[in-house]
């Protein structure tokens, strides 16, 4: 039996870990976060790495989804009229971190900064927003892990002729289903 873990499996494990951490942070910051179903101002048309794109395609095929509705007039074409994501179970990793306090290395500041949706933490005293490694998601680490998996995917599937900078528009899902 071949025990090799494919890059798509690695991607899904990273997604599982991100979901777990996101759930913990949402719980931790529950009294200061207003993210909810139908709130979609953070949604926008996205591009993703091929490994993420083809993982989503594979899962949607397995679920029997043939052509998800895409409305080019919306901020993200996968939003329905109620502002809900129609591909929610398959959405990319970046969508799973929206609204959370995200820590990243801020080059001009020469140090770590934290970003979050302005709708969240809105009534909190900025001086009391005591963000640190235990209550934020480290965006740089997440992006580094995702990029490593992306590079491995390129090696695994050289026939696709993608490069390190290849990104695919999520709007193209329907063309591969
Ligand atoms: S894929 Fe879904 S969650 Fe992500 S931006 Fe589009 S509508 Fe929003
Ligand atoms: S991140 Fe902001 S816009 Fe997105 S769901 Fe949360 S509160 Fe709404």
Coordinates of N, CA and C and ligand atoms in Angstrom, one line a residue:
X1 N 0.8 -1.2 0.0 CA 0.0 0.0 0.0 C 0.9 1.3 0.0
X2 N 0.5 2.2 -0.8 CA 1.3 3.5 -0.9 C 0.9 4.4 0.2
X3 N 1.9 4.7 1.2 CA 1.5 5.5 2.3 C 1.9 7.0 2.1
X4 N 2.3 7.3 0.9 CA 2.7 8.7 0.6 C 1.5 9.6 0.8
X5 N 1.8 10.7 1.6 CA 0.7 11.7 1.8 C 0.8 12.7 0.7
X6 N -0.3 12.8 0.0 CA -0.3 13.7 -1.2 C -0.3 15.2 -0.7
X7 N 0.0 16.1 -1.6 CA 0.0 17.5 -1.2 C -1.4 17.9 -0.9
X8 N -2.4 17.3 -1.6 CA -3.8 17.7 -1.4 C -4.2 17.3 0.0
X9 N -3.7 16.1 0.5 CA -4.0 15.7 1.9 C -3.3 16.7 2.8
X10 N -2.0 17.1 2.5 CA -1.3 18.0 3.4 C -2.1 19.4 3.4
X11 N -2.6 19.8 2.3 CA -3.4 21.0 2.3 C -4.6 20.9 3.2
X12 N -5.3 19.8 3.1 CA -6.5 19.6 3.9 C -6.2 19.5 5.4
X13 N -5.0 19.0 5.7 CA -4.6 18.9 7.1 C -4.3 20.4 7.6
X14 N -3.7 21.2 6.8 CA -3.4 22.6 7.2 C -4.8 23.3 7.3
X15 N -5.7 23.0 6.5 CA -7.1 23.6 6.6 C -7.8 23.2 7.8
X16 N -7.6 21.9 8.2 CA -8.2 21.4 9.4 C -7.6 22.1 10.6
X17 N -6.3 22.2 10.6 CA -5.7 22.9 11.8 C -6.1 24.4 11.8
X18 N -6.3 25.0 10.7 CA -6.7 26.4 10.6 C -8.1 26.5 11.2
X19 N -9.0 25.6 10.8 CA -10.4 25.6 11.3 C -10.4 25.5 12.8
X20 N -9.5 24.6 13.3 CA -9.5 24.3 14.7 C -9.0 25.6 15.5
X21 N -8.0 26.2 15.0 CA -7.5 27.4 15.6 C -8.5 28.5 15.5
X22 N -9.1 28.6 14.3 CA -10.1 29.7 14.1 C -11.2 29.5 15.2
X23 N -11.7 28.3 15.4 CA -12.8 28.1 16.3 C -12.3 28.4 17.7
X24 N -11.1 28.1 18.1 CA -10.6 28.5 19.4 C -10.6 30.0 19.6
X25 N -10.1 30.7 18.6 CA -9.9 32.2 18.6 C -11.3 32.8 18.7
X26 N -12.3 32.3 17.9 CA -13.6 32.8 17.9 C -14.2 32.7 19.3
X27 N -14.0 31.6 19.9 CA -14.5 31.4 21.3 C -13.8 32.4 22.2
X28 N -12.5 32.5 22.1 CA -11.8 33.4 23.0 C -12.2 34.8 22.9
X29 N -12.6 35.3 21.6 CA -12.9 36.7 21.4 C -14.4 36.8 21.2
X30 N -15.2 35.9 21.6 CA -16.6 35.9 21.3 C -17.3 37.2 21.6
X31 N -16.9 37.8 22.7 CA -17.6 39.0 23.2 C -17.2 40.2 22.4
X32 N -16.2 40.1 21.5 CA -15.8 41.3 20.7 C -15.9 41.1 19.2
X33 N -16.4 39.9 18.8 CA -16.5 39.6 17.4 C -17.9 39.6 17.0
X34 N -18.2 40.2 15.8 CA -19.6 40.2 15.3 C -19.8 39.4 14.0
X35 N -18.8 38.6 13.6 CA -18.9 37.8 12.4 C -20.2 36.9 12.5
X36 N -20.9 36.9 11.5 CA -22.1 36.0 11.5 C -22.5 35.7 10.0
X37 N -23.4 34.7 9.9 CA -23.9 34.3 8.6 C -24.5 35.5 7.9
X38 N -24.2 35.7 6.7 CA -24.9 36.8 5.9 C -24.1 38.1 6.0
X39 N -23.1 38.2 6.9 CA -22.2 39.4 6.9 C -21.1 39.1 5.9
X40 N -21.0 39.8 4.9 CA -20.1 39.4 3.8 C -19.2 40.5 3.2
X41 N -19.0 41.6 4.0 CA -18.2 42.7 3.5 C -16.7 42.3 3.4
X42 N -16.3 41.2 4.0 CA -14.9 40.8 3.8 C -14.8 39.9 2.5
X43 N -15.9 39.5 1.9 CA -15.8 38.7 0.7 C -15.4 39.4 -0.5
X44 N -14.6 38.8 -1.3 CA -14.1 39.4 -2.6 C -13.7 38.3 -3.5
X45 N -13.7 38.5 -4.8 CA -13.2 37.5 -5.7 C -11.8 37.2 -5.5
X46 N -11.5 35.9 -5.3 CA -10.1 35.5 -4.9 C -9.4 34.7 -5.9
X47 N -8.0 34.7 -5.8 CA -7.2 33.8 -6.5 C -6.6 32.9 -5.5
X48 N -6.3 31.6 -5.9 CA -5.7 30.7 -4.9 C -4.6 29.9 -5.6
X49 N -3.8 29.2 -4.8 CA -2.7 28.4 -5.4 C -3.4 27.1 -6.0
X50 N -2.8 26.6 -7.1 CA -3.4 25.4 -7.7 C -3.7 24.3 -6.8
X51 N -2.9 24.0 -5.7 CA -3.2 22.9 -4.8 C -4.5 23.1 -4.1
X52 N -4.8 24.4 -3.8 CA -6.0 24.7 -3.1 C -7.2 24.6 -4.1
X53 N -7.0 25.1 -5.3 CA -8.0 25.1 -6.3 C -8.4 23.6 -6.6
X54 N -7.4 22.8 -6.9 CA -7.8 21.4 -7.3 C -8.3 20.6 -6.1
X55 N -7.9 20.9 -4.9 CA -8.5 20.3 -3.7 C -10.0 20.6 -3.6
X56 N -10.3 21.8 -3.9 CA -11.7 22.3 -3.8 C -12.5 21.6 -4.9
X57 N -11.9 21.5 -6.1 CA -12.5 20.9 -7.3 C -12.8 19.4 -6.9
X58 N -11.8 18.7 -6.4 CA -12.0 17.3 -6.1 C -13.1 17.1 -5.0
X59 N -13.1 17.9 -4.0 CA -14.2 17.8 -3.0 C -15.6 18.1 -3.6
X60 N -15.7 19.1 -4.4 CA -17.0 19.4 -5.0 C -17.4 18.3 -5.9
X61 N -16.5 17.7 -6.7 CA -16.9 16.6 -7.5 C -17.4 15.4 -6.7
X62 N -16.7 15.1 -5.6 CA -17.1 14.0 -4.7 C -18.5 14.3 -4.1
X63 N -18.8 15.6 -3.9 CA -20.1 15.9 -3.4 C -21.2 16.0 -4.5
X64 N -20.8 15.8 -5.7 CA -21.7 15.8 -6.8 C -22.1 17.1 -7.3
X65 N -21.3 18.1 -7.0 CA -21.6 19.5 -7.4 C -21.0 19.7 -8.8
X66 N -21.9 20.1 -9.7 CA -21.4 20.1 -11.1 C -21.1 21.6 -11.6
X67 N -21.9 22.5 -11.1 CA -21.6 23.9 -11.6 C -22.2 24.8 -10.5
X68 N -21.3 25.3 -9.6 CA -21.8 26.2 -8.6 C -22.2 27.6 -9.2
X69 N -23.3 28.1 -8.8 CA -23.7 29.4 -9.4 C -22.7 30.5 -9.1
X70 N -22.4 31.3 -10.1 CA -21.4 32.3 -9.9 C -22.0 33.6 -10.5
X71 N -22.1 34.6 -9.6 CA -22.7 35.9 -10.1 C -21.6 37.0 -10.1
X72 N -21.1 37.3 -11.3 CA -20.0 38.2 -11.5 C -20.3 39.6 -10.9
X73 N -21.6 39.9 -10.7 CA -21.9 41.3 -10.2 C -21.7 41.4 -8.7
X74 N -21.5 40.3 -8.0 CA -21.3 40.3 -6.6 C -19.8 40.5 -6.2
X75 N -19.5 41.0 -5.0 CA -18.1 41.2 -4.5 C -17.3 39.9 -4.7
X76 N -17.9 38.8 -4.2 CA -17.4 37.5 -4.6 C -18.6 36.8 -5.3
X77 N -18.3 36.2 -6.4 CA -19.4 35.6 -7.2 C -20.1 34.4 -6.6
X78 N -19.5 33.9 -5.5 CA -20.1 32.8 -4.8 C -21.0 33.2 -3.6
X79 N -21.4 34.5 -3.6 CA -22.3 35.0 -2.6 C -23.7 34.8 -3.1
X80 N -24.7 34.4 -2.3 CA -26.0 34.3 -2.8 C -26.7 35.6 -2.4
X81 N -28.0 35.7 -2.7 CA -28.8 37.0 -2.4 C -28.9 37.3 -0.9
X82 N -28.7 36.3 0.0 CA -28.7 36.6 1.4 C -27.3 36.9 2.0
X83 N -26.4 37.0 1.0 CA -25.0 37.3 1.5 C -24.3 36.1 2.1
X84 N -24.8 34.9 1.7 CA -24.2 33.7 2.3 C -23.3 33.0 1.2
X85 N -22.3 32.4 1.6 CA -21.4 31.7 0.7 C -21.9 30.4 0.2
X86 N -22.1 30.2 -1.1 CA -22.7 28.9 -1.5 C -21.7 27.8 -1.6
X87 N -20.4 28.1 -1.4 CA -19.4 27.0 -1.4 C -18.8 27.0 -0.1
X88 N -19.5 27.3 1.0 CA -19.0 27.5 2.3 C -18.1 26.3 2.8
X89 N -18.6 25.0 2.6 CA -17.8 23.9 3.2 C -16.5 23.7 2.4
X90 N -16.4 24.3 1.2 CA -15.2 24.1 0.4 C -14.3 25.4 0.3
X91 N -14.7 26.4 1.0 CA -14.1 27.8 0.8 C -12.6 27.7 1.1
X92 N -11.8 28.6 0.5 CA -10.4 28.6 0.7 C -10.0 28.9 2.2
X93 N -8.7 28.7 2.5 CA -8.3 28.9 3.8 C -8.4 30.4 4.2
X94 N -8.1 31.3 3.3 CA -8.1 32.7 3.7 C -9.5 33.1 4.2
X95 N -10.6 32.5 3.6 CA -11.9 32.8 4.0 C -12.2 32.3 5.4
X96 N -11.4 31.3 5.9 CA -11.6 30.8 7.2 C -11.0 31.6 8.3
X97 N -10.2 32.6 7.9 CA -9.5 33.4 8.9 C -10.0 34.8 9.0
X98 N -11.0 35.1 8.1 CA -11.5 36.5 8.0 C -12.1 36.9 9.4
X99 N -11.7 38.1 9.8 CA -12.3 38.7 11.0 C -11.5 38.4 12.2
X100 N -10.7 37.4 12.2 CA -9.9 37.1 13.4 C -8.7 38.0 13.5
X101 N -8.2 38.2 14.7 CA -7.0 39.0 14.8 C -5.8 38.3 14.2
X102 N -5.2 38.8 13.1 CA -4.2 38.2 12.3 C -2.9 38.9 12.6
X103 N -1.9 38.2 13.1 CA -0.5 38.8 13.3 C 0.3 38.5 12.1
X104 N 1.1 39.6 11.8 CA 2.0 39.5 10.6 C 3.2 40.4 10.9
X105 N 4.3 40.0 10.2 CA 5.5 40.9 10.4 C 5.3 42.1 9.5
X106 N 5.4 43.3 10.1 CA 5.1 44.5 9.5 C 6.5 45.2 9.2
X107 N 6.8 45.1 7.9 CA 8.2 45.5 7.5 C 8.4 47.0 7.9
X108 N 7.5 48.0 7.5 CA 7.8 49.4 7.9 C 7.9 49.6 9.4
X109 N 7.2 48.8 10.2 CA 7.2 48.9 11.6 C 8.3 48.1 12.3
X110 N 9.0 47.3 11.4 CA 10.0 46.4 12.0 C 9.6 45.6 13.2
X111 N 8.4 45.1 13.1 CA 7.9 44.3 14.2 C 6.5 43.7 13.8
X112 N 5.9 43.0 14.8 CA 4.6 42.3 14.5 C 3.5 43.3 14.7
X113 N 2.5 43.3 13.7 CA 1.3 44.0 13.8 C 0.2 43.1 13.8
X114 N -1.0 43.5 14.2 CA -2.2 42.7 14.2 C -3.3 43.4 13.4
X115 N -3.9 42.7 12.4 CA -5.0 43.3 11.7 C -6.3 42.5 11.9
X116 N -7.4 43.1 11.8 CA -8.7 42.4 12.0 C -9.8 43.3 11.3
X117 N -10.9 42.7 11.1 CA -12.0 43.4 10.4 C -12.4 44.5 11.4
X118 N -12.6 45.8 10.8 CA -13.0 46.9 11.7 C -14.3 46.7 12.4
X119 N -15.2 45.8 11.8 CA -16.5 45.5 12.5 C -16.3 44.8 13.8
X120 N -15.2 44.0 13.9 CA -14.9 43.3 15.1 C -14.0 44.2 16.1
X121 N -14.1 44.0 17.3 CA -13.3 44.7 18.3 C -13.6 46.2 18.3
X122 N -14.8 46.6 17.6 CA -15.1 48.0 17.4 C -15.2 48.8 18.6
X123 N -15.9 48.2 19.7 CA -16.1 49.1 20.9 C -15.0 48.8 22.0
X124 N -14.0 48.1 21.6 CA -12.9 47.8 22.6 C -11.9 49.0 22.6
X125 N -11.5 49.2 23.8 CA -10.4 50.2 24.0 C -9.1 49.7 23.4
X126 N -8.6 50.4 22.3 CA -7.4 49.9 21.6 C -6.3 49.6 22.6
X127 N -6.2 50.4 23.7 CA -5.1 50.2 24.7 C -5.3 48.9 25.4
X128 N -6.5 48.4 25.4 CA -6.8 47.1 26.1 C -6.8 45.9 25.2
X129 N -6.5 46.2 23.9 CA -6.5 45.0 22.9 C -5.1 44.4 23.1
X130 N -5.1 43.5 24.0 CA -3.8 42.9 24.4 C -3.5 41.7 23.5
X131 N -3.1 42.0 22.3 CA -2.9 40.9 21.4 C -1.5 40.3 21.5
X132 N -1.4 39.0 21.4 CA -0.1 38.3 21.5 C -0.2 37.0 20.8
X133 N 0.9 36.2 20.9 CA 0.9 34.8 20.2 C -0.3 33.9 20.7
X134 N -0.8 34.1 21.9 CA -1.8 33.2 22.4 C -3.2 33.5 22.0
X135 N -3.4 34.7 21.4 CA -4.8 35.1 21.1 C -4.9 35.7 19.7
X136 N -3.9 35.3 18.8 CA -4.0 35.7 17.4 C -3.6 34.6 16.5
X137 N -3.9 34.7 15.3 CA -3.5 33.7 14.3 C -2.3 34.3 13.5
X138 N -1.2 33.5 13.5 CA 0.0 34.0 12.8 C -0.1 33.8 11.3
X139 N -0.4 34.9 10.6 CA -0.7 34.8 9.2 C 0.6 34.4 8.4
X140 N 1.8 34.9 8.8 CA 3.0 34.6 8.1 C 3.3 33.1 8.2
X141 N 3.1 32.5 9.4 CA 3.3 31.0 9.5 C 2.3 30.3 8.6
X142 N 1.1 30.7 8.6 CA 0.1 30.0 7.8 C 0.4 30.1 6.3
X143 N 0.8 31.3 5.9 CA 1.1 31.5 4.5 C 2.4 30.7 4.1
X144 N 3.4 30.7 5.0 CA 4.6 29.9 4.7 C 4.3 28.4 4.5
X145 N 3.4 27.9 5.4 CA 3.0 26.5 5.3 C 2.3 26.2 4.0
X146 N 1.4 27.1 3.7 CA 0.6 27.0 2.4 C 1.5 27.0 1.2
X147 N 2.5 27.9 1.3 CA 3.4 28.1 0.1 C 4.3 26.9 -0.1
X148 N 4.7 26.3 1.1 CA 5.5 25.0 1.0 C 4.7 23.9 0.3
X149 N 3.5 23.8 0.7 CA 2.6 22.8 0.1 C 2.4 23.1 -1.4
X150 N 2.2 24.3 -1.7 CA 2.1 24.7 -3.1 C 3.3 24.3 -3.9
X151 N 4.5 24.6 -3.4 CA 5.7 24.2 -4.1 C 5.8 22.7 -4.3
X152 N 5.4 21.9 -3.3 CA 5.5 20.5 -3.4 C 4.5 20.0 -4.5
X153 N 3.3 20.7 -4.5 CA 2.3 20.3 -5.5 C 2.9 20.5 -6.9
X154 N 3.7 21.5 -7.1 CA 4.2 21.8 -8.5 C 5.2 20.6 -8.8
X155 N 5.9 20.1 -7.8 CA 6.9 19.0 -8.1 C 6.1 17.7 -8.4
X156 N 5.0 17.6 -7.6 CA 4.2 16.4 -7.8 C 3.5 16.3 -9.1
X157 N 3.1 17.5 -9.7 CA 2.4 17.5 -10.9 C 3.1 18.4 -12.0
X158 N 4.3 18.0 -12.4 CA 5.0 18.9 -13.4 C 4.3 19.0 -14.7
X159 N 3.5 18.0 -15.0 CA 2.7 18.1 -16.3 C 1.8 19.3 -16.4
X160 N 1.4 19.9 -15.2 CA 0.5 21.0 -15.2 C 1.2 22.3 -15.6
X161 N 2.6 22.3 -15.6 CA 3.4 23.5 -16.0 C 3.0 24.8 -15.2
X162 N 2.7 24.6 -13.9 CA 2.5 25.8 -13.1 C 3.8 26.3 -12.6
X163 N 3.9 27.5 -12.1 CA 5.1 28.0 -11.5 C 4.8 28.5 -10.1
X164 N 5.9 28.9 -9.4 CA 5.7 29.3 -8.0 C 4.7 30.5 -7.9
X165 N 4.6 31.3 -8.9 CA 3.7 32.4 -8.8 C 2.3 32.2 -9.4
X166 N 2.1 30.9 -9.8 CA 0.7 30.6 -10.4 C -0.4 30.7 -9.4
X167 N -1.4 31.5 -9.7 CA -2.6 31.5 -8.9 C -3.8 31.3 -9.9
X168 N -4.8 30.7 -9.4 CA -6.0 30.5 -10.3 C -7.2 31.2 -9.7
X169 N -7.9 31.8 -10.5 CA -9.2 32.5 -10.1 C -10.2 31.5 -9.6
X170 N -10.7 31.7 -8.4 CA -11.7 30.8 -7.8 C -12.9 30.8 -8.7
X171 N -13.1 31.8 -9.4 CA -14.3 31.9 -10.3 C -14.3 30.8 -11.3
X172 N -13.2 30.2 -11.6 CA -13.1 29.2 -12.6 C -13.5 27.8 -12.2
X173 N -13.9 27.6 -10.9 CA -14.3 26.3 -10.4 C -15.2 25.5 -11.4
X174 N -16.3 26.2 -11.8 CA -17.3 25.6 -12.7 C -16.7 24.9 -13.9
X175 N -15.6 25.5 -14.4 CA -15.0 25.0 -15.7 C -14.3 23.7 -15.5
X176 N -14.0 23.3 -14.2 CA -13.3 22.0 -13.9 C -14.2 21.0 -13.3
X177 N -15.5 21.3 -13.2 CA -16.4 20.3 -12.6 C -17.3 19.6 -13.6
Ligands
LIG1 S1 -15.5 31.9 -1.3 FE1 -17.2 32.3 0.1 S2 -16.3 33.0 2.0 FE2 -14.8 33.1 0.4 S3 -14.9 35.2 -0.4 FE3 -16.2 34.0 -1.7 S4 -18.3 34.1 -0.7 FE4 -16.8 34.8 0.8
LIG2 S1 -14.8 39.6 9.0 FE1 -16.1 41.5 9.1 S2 -17.3 41.6 7.3 FE2 -16.5 39.5 7.5 S3 -18.1 38.3 8.5 FE3 -16.7 39.1 10.1 S4 -17.6 41.1 10.7 FE4 -18.5 40.5 8.8

